[in-house]
PDB file of C-alpha atoms in Angstrom:
ATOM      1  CA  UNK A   1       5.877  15.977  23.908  1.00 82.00           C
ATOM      2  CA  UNK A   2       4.286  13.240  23.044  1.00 86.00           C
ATOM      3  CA  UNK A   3       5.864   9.916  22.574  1.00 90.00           C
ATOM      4  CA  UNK A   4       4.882   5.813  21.488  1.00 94.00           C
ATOM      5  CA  UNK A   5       7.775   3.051  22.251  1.00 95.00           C
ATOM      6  CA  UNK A   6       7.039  -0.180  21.155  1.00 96.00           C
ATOM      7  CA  UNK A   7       9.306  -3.552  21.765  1.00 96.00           C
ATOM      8  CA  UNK A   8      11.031  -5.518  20.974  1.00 97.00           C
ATOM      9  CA  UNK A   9      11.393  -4.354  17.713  1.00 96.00           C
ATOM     10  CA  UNK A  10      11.727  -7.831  16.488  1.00 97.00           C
ATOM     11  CA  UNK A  11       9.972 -10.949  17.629  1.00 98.00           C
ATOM     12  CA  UNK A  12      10.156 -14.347  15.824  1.00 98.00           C
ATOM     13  CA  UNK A  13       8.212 -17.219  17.232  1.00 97.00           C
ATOM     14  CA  UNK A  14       7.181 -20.656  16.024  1.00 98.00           C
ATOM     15  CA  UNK A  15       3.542 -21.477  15.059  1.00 97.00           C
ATOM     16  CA  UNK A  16       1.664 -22.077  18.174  1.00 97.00           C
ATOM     17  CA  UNK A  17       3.790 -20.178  20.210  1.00 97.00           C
ATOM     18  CA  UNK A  18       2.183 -17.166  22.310  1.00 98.00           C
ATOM     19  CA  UNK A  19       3.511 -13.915  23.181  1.00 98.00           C
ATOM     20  CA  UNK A  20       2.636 -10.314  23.555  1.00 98.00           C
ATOM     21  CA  UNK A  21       3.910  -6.784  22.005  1.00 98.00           C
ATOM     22  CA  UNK A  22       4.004  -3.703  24.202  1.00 98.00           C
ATOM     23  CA  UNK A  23       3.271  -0.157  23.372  1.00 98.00           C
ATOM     24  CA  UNK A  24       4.240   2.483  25.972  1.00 97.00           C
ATOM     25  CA  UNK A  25       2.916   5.983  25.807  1.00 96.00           C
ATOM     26  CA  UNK A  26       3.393   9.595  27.102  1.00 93.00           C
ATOM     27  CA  UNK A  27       0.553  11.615  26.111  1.00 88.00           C
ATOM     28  CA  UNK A  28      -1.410  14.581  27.738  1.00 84.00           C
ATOM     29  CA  UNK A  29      -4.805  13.095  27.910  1.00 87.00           C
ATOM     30  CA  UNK A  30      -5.325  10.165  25.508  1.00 90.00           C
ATOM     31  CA  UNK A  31      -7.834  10.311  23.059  1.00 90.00           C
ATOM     32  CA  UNK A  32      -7.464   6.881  21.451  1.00 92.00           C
ATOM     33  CA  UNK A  33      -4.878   4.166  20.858  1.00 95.00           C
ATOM     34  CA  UNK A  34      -4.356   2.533  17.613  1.00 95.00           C
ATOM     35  CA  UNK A  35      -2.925  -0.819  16.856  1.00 97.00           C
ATOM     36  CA  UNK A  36      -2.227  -1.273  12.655  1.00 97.00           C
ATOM     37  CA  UNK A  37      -1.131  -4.543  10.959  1.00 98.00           C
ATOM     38  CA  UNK A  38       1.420  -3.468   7.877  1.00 97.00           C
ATOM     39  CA  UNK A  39       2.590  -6.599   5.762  1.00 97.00           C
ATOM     40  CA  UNK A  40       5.231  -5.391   3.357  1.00 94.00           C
ATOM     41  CA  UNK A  41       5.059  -2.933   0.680  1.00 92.00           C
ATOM     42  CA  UNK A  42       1.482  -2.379   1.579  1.00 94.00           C
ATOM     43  CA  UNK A  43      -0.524   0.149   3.751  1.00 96.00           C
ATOM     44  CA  UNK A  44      -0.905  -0.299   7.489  1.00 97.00           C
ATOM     45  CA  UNK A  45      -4.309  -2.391   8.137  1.00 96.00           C
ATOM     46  CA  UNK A  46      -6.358  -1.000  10.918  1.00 95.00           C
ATOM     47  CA  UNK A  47      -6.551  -3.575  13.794  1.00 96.00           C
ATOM     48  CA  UNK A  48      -8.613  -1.959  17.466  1.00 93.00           C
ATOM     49  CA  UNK A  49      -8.620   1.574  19.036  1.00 94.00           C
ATOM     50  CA  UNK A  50      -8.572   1.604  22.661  1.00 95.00           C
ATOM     51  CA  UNK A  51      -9.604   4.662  24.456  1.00 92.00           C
ATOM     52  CA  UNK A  52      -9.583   4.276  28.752  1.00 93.00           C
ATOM     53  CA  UNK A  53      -7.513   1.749  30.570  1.00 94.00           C
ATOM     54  CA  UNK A  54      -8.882  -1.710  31.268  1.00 96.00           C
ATOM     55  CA  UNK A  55     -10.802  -1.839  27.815  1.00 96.00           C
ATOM     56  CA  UNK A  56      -9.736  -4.740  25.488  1.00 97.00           C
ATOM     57  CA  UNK A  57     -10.702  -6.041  22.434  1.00 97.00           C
ATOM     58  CA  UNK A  58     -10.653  -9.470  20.345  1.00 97.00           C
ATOM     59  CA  UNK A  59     -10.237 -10.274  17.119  1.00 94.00           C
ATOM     60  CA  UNK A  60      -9.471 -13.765  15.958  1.00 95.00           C
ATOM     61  CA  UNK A  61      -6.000 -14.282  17.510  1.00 96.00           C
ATOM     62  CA  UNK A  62      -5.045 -11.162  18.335  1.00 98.00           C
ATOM     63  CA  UNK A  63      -6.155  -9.185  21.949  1.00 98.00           C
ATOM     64  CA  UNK A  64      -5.373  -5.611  22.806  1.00 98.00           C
ATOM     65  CA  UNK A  65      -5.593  -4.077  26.181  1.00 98.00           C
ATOM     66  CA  UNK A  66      -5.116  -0.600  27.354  1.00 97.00           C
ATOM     67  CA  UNK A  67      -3.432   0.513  31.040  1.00 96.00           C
ATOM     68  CA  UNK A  68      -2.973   4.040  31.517  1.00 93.00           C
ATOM     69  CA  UNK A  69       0.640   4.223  30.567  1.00 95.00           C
ATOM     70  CA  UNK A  70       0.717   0.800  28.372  1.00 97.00           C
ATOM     71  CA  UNK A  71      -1.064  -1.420  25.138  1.00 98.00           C
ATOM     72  CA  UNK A  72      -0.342  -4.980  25.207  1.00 98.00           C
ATOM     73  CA  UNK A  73      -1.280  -6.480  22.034  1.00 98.00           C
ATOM     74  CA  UNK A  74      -1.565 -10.656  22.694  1.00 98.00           C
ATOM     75  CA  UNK A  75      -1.237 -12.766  19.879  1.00 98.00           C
ATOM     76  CA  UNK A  76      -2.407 -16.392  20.394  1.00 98.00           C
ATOM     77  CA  UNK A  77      -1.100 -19.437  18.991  1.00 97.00           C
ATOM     78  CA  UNK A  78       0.382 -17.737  16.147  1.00 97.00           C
ATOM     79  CA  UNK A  79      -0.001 -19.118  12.594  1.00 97.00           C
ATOM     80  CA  UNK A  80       2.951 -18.053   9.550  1.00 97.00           C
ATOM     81  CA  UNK A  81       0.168 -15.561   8.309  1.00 97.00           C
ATOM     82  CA  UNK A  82       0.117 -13.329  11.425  1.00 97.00           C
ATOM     83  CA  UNK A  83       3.580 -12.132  10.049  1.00 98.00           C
ATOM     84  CA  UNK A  84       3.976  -8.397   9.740  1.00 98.00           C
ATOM     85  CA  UNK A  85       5.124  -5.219  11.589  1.00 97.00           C
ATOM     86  CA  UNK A  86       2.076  -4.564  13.924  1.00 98.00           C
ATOM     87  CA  UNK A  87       2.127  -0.234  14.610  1.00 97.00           C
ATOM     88  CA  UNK A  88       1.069   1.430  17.831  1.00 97.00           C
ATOM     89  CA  UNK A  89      -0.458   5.130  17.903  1.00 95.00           C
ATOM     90  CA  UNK A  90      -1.765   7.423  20.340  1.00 93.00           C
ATOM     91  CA  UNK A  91      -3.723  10.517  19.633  1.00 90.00           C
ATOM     92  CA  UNK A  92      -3.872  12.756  22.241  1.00 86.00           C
ATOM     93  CA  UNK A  93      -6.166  15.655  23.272  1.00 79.00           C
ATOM     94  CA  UNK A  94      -3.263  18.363  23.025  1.00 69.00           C
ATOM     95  CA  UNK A  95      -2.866  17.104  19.201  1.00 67.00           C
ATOM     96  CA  UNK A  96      -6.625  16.303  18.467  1.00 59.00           C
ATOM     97  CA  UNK A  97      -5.193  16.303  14.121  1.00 69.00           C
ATOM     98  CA  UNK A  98      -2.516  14.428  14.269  1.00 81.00           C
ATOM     99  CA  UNK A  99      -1.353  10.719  15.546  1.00 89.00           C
ATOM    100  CA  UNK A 100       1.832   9.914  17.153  1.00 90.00           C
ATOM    101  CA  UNK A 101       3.229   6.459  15.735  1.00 93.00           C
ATOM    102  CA  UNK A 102       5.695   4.092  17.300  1.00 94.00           C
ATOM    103  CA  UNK A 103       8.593   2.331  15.400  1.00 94.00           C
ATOM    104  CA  UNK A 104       6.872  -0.838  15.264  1.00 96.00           C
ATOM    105  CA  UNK A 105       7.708  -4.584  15.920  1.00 97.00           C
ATOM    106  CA  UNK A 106       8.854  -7.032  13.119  1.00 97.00           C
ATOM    107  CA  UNK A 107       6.627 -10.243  14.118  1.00 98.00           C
ATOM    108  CA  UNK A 108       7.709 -13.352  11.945  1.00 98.00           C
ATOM    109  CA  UNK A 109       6.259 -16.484  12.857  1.00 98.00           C
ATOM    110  CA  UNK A 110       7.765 -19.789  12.010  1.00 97.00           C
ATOM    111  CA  UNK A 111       6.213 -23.022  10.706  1.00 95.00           C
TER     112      UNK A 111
ATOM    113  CA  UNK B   1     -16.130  -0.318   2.930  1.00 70.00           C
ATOM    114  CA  UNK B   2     -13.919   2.088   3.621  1.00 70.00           C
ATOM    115  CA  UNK B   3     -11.225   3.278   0.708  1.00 90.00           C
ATOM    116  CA  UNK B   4      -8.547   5.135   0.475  1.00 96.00           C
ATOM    117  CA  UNK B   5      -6.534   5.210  -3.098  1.00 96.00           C
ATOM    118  CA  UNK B   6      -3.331   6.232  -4.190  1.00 96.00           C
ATOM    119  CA  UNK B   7      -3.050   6.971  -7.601  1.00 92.00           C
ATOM    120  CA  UNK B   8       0.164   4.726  -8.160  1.00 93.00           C
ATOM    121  CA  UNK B   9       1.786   1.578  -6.686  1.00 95.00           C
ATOM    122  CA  UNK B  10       5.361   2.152  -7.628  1.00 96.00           C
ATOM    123  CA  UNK B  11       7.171   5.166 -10.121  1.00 97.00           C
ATOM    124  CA  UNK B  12      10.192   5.861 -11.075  1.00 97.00           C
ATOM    125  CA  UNK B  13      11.445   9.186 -12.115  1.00 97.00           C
ATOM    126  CA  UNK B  14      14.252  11.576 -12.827  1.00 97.00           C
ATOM    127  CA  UNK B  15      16.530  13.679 -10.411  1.00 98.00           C
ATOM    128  CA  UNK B  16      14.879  17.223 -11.049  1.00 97.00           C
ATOM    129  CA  UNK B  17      11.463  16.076 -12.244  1.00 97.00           C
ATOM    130  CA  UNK B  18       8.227  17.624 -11.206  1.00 97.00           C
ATOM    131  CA  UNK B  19       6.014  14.488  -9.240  1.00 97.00           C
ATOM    132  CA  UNK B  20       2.631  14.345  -8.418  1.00 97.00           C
ATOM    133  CA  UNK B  21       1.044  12.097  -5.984  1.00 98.00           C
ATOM    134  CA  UNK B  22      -2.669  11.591  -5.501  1.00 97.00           C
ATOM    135  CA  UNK B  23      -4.750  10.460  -2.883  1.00 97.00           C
ATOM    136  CA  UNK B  24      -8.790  10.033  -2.794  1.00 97.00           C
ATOM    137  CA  UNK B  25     -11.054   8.472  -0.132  1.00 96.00           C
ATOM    138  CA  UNK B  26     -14.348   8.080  -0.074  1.00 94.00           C
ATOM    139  CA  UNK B  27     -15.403   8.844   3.313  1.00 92.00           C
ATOM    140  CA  UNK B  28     -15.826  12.138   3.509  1.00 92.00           C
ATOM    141  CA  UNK B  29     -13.145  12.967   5.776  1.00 92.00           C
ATOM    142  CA  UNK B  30     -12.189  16.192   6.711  1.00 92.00           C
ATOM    143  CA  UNK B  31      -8.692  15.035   7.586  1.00 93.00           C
ATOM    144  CA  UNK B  32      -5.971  13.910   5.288  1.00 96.00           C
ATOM    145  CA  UNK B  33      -2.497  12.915   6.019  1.00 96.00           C
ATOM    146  CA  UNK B  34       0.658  12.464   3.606  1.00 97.00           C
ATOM    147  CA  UNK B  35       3.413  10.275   5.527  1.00 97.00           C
ATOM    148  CA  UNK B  36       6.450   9.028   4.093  1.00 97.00           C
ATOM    149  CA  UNK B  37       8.544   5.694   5.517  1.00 96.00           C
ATOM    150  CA  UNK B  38      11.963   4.539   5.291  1.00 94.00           C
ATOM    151  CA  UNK B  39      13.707   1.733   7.340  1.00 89.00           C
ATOM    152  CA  UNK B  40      14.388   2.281  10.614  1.00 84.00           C
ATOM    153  CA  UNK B  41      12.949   6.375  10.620  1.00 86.00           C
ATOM    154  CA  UNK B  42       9.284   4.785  10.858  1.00 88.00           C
ATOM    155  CA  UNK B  43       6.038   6.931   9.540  1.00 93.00           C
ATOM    156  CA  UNK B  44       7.054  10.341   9.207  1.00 93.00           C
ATOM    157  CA  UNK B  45       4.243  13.224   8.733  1.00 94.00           C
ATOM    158  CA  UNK B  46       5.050  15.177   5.698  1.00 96.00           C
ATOM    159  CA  UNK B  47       1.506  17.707   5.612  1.00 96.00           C
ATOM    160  CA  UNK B  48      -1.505  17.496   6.794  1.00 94.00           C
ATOM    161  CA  UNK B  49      -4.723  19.045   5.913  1.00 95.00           C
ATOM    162  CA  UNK B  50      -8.188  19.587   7.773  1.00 92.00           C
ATOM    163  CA  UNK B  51     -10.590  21.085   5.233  1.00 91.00           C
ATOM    164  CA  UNK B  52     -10.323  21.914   2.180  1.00 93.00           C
ATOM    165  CA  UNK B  53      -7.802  24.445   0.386  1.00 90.00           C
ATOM    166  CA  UNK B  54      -6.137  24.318   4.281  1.00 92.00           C
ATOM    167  CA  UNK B  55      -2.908  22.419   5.118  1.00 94.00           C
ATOM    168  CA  UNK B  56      -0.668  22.615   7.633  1.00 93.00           C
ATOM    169  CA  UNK B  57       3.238  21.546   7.795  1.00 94.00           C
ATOM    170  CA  UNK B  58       4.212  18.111   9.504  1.00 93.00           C
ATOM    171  CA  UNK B  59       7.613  17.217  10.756  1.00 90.00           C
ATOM    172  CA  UNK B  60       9.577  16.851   7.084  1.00 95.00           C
ATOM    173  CA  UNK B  61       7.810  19.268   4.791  1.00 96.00           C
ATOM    174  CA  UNK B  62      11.207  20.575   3.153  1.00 96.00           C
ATOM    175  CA  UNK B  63      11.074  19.581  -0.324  1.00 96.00           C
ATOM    176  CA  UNK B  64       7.380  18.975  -0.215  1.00 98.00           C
ATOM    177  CA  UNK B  65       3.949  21.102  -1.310  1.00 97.00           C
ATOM    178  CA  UNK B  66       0.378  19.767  -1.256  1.00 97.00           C
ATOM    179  CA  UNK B  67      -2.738  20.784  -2.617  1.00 97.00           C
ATOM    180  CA  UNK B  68      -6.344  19.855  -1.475  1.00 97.00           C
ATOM    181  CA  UNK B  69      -8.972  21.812  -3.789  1.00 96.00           C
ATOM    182  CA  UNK B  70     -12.040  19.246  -3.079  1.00 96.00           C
ATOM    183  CA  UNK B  71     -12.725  17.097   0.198  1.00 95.00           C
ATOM    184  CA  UNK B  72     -12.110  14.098  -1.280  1.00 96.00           C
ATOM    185  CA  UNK B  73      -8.678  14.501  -2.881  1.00 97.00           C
ATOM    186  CA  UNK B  74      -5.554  15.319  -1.661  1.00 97.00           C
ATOM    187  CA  UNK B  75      -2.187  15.667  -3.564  1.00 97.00           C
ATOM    188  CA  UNK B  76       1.512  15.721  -2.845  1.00 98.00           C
ATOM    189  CA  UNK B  77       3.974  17.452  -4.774  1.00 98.00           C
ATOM    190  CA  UNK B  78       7.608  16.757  -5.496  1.00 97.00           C
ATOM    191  CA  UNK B  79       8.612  20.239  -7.239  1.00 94.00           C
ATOM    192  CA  UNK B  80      12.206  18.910  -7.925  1.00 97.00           C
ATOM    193  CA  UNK B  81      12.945  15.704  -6.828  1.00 97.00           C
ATOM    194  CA  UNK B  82      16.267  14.242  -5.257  1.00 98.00           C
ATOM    195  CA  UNK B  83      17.387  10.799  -4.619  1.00 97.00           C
ATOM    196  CA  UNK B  84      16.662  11.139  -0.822  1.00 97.00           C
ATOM    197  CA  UNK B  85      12.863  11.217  -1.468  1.00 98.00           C
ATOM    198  CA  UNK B  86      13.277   7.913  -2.569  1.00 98.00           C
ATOM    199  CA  UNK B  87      10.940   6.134  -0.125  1.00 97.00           C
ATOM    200  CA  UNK B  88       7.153   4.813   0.772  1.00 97.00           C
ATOM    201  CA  UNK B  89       4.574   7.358   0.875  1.00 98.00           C
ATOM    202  CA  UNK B  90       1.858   6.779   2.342  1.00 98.00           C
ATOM    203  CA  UNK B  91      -2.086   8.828   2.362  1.00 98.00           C
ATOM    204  CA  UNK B  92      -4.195   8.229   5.107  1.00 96.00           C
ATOM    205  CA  UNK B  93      -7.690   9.893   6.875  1.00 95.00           C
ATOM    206  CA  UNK B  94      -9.957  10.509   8.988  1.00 91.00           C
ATOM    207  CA  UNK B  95     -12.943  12.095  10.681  1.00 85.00           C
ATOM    208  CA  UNK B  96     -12.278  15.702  12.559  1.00 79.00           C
ATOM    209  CA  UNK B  97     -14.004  13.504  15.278  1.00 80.00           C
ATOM    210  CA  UNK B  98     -11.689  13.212  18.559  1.00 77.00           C
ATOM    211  CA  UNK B  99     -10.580   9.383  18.258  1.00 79.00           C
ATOM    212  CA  UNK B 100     -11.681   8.047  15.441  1.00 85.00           C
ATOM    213  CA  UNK B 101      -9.792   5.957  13.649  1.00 88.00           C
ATOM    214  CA  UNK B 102      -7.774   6.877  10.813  1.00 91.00           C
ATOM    215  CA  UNK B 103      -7.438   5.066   7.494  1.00 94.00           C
ATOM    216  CA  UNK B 104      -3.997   4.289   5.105  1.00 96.00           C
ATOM    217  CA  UNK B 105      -4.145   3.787   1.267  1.00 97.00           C
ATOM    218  CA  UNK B 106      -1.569   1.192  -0.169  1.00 96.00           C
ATOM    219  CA  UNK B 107       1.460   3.144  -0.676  1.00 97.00           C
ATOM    220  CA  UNK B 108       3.294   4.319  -3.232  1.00 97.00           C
ATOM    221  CA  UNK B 109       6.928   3.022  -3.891  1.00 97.00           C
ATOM    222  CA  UNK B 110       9.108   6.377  -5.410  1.00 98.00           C
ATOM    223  CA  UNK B 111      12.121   5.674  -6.658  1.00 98.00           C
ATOM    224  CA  UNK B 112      14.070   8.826  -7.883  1.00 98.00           C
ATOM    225  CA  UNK B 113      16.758   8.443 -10.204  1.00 97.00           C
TER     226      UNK B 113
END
């Protein structure tokens, strides 16, 4: 079965301050890897797929990397308006419909 | 762009009442997705269909029927509804492409009564 564990599941850190978010995975033969931005009340955001390990991508503060069991997502220098759950999902090639999310982590930045 | 829309940001209705919830996107997906989520139970798959007039049954579909008569649209369907479908639902699609990403309306806030 497939499964998506992210941590923590909280994470407050002051403006400025670095850190990263993990997404571990079980899957039979990864198709992709999502990361989603969801502010609340709203619909998740999409942020970078990932499909082999060693690929990463950029976007303003935010970098996601891929090993074959693990997604980091880095968030640099955080500012308040980075605040949101950020969502991990796998799709794997036994399951080529559906995705698998994890719980998410609660990221609230400080000023 | 891509678009997905919900047909309504927040209702509230009645124990027992019939509810309809619609979902369009623009991309012409062949996949659409209804999820609901509550705190701490994350996204939940309620259906799921991959062409049209074909759906198939996600992890909650007790309480639950869908309908998807043209690509575009997709609709959920509260026959009688019950305080414990209170929640977020949320639409969402995507391509029948292998890894391609998949796209989330807004939500919808139910509140049953």
């Amino acid at each position: 079965e497939d499964q998506v564990t992210q941590s923590p599941e909280a994470l407050r850190l002051q403006e400025g301050e670095s850190s990263s978010l993990n997404c571990s995975y079980t899957v039979s033969g990864l198709r992709g890897l999502f990361w989603y931005r969801q502010d609340p009340g709203k619909g998740p955001e999409f942020l970078f797929t990932l499909y082999s390990a060693g690929e990463e991508k950029e976007k303003e503060r935010l970098k996601a990397t891929l090993t074959k069991k693990e997604s980091f997502l880095h968030i640099t220098a955080p500012k308040p308006e980075d605040s949101a759950t950020y969502l991990c999902a796998v799709q794997a090639a036994g399951s080529a419909r559906q995705l698998t999310f994890g719980s998410g982590t609660q990221l609230t930045v400080l000023p | 762009d891509v678009k997905v829309t919900q047909s309504s940001r927040y209702l509230v209705k009645r124990t027992g009442e019939k509810v309809f919830l619609e979902c369009v996107q623009d991309m012409d997906h062949e996949n659409m997705f209804w999820y609901r989520q509550d705190p701490g139970l994350g996204l939940r798959l309620i259906y799921f269909s991959y062409d049209v007039k074909m759906k198939e049954k996600g992890d909650i579909p007790e309480g639950y029927s869908v309908s998807r008569e043209k690509k575009e649209r997709f609709s959920l369907i509260l026959e009688s509804a019950s305080t414990n479908q209170t929640s977020m639902y949320l639409c969402a699609s995507r391509t029948g492409v292998p890894g391609e990403t998949q796209y989330f309306g807004p939500g919808t806030r139910l509140l049953v009564l």
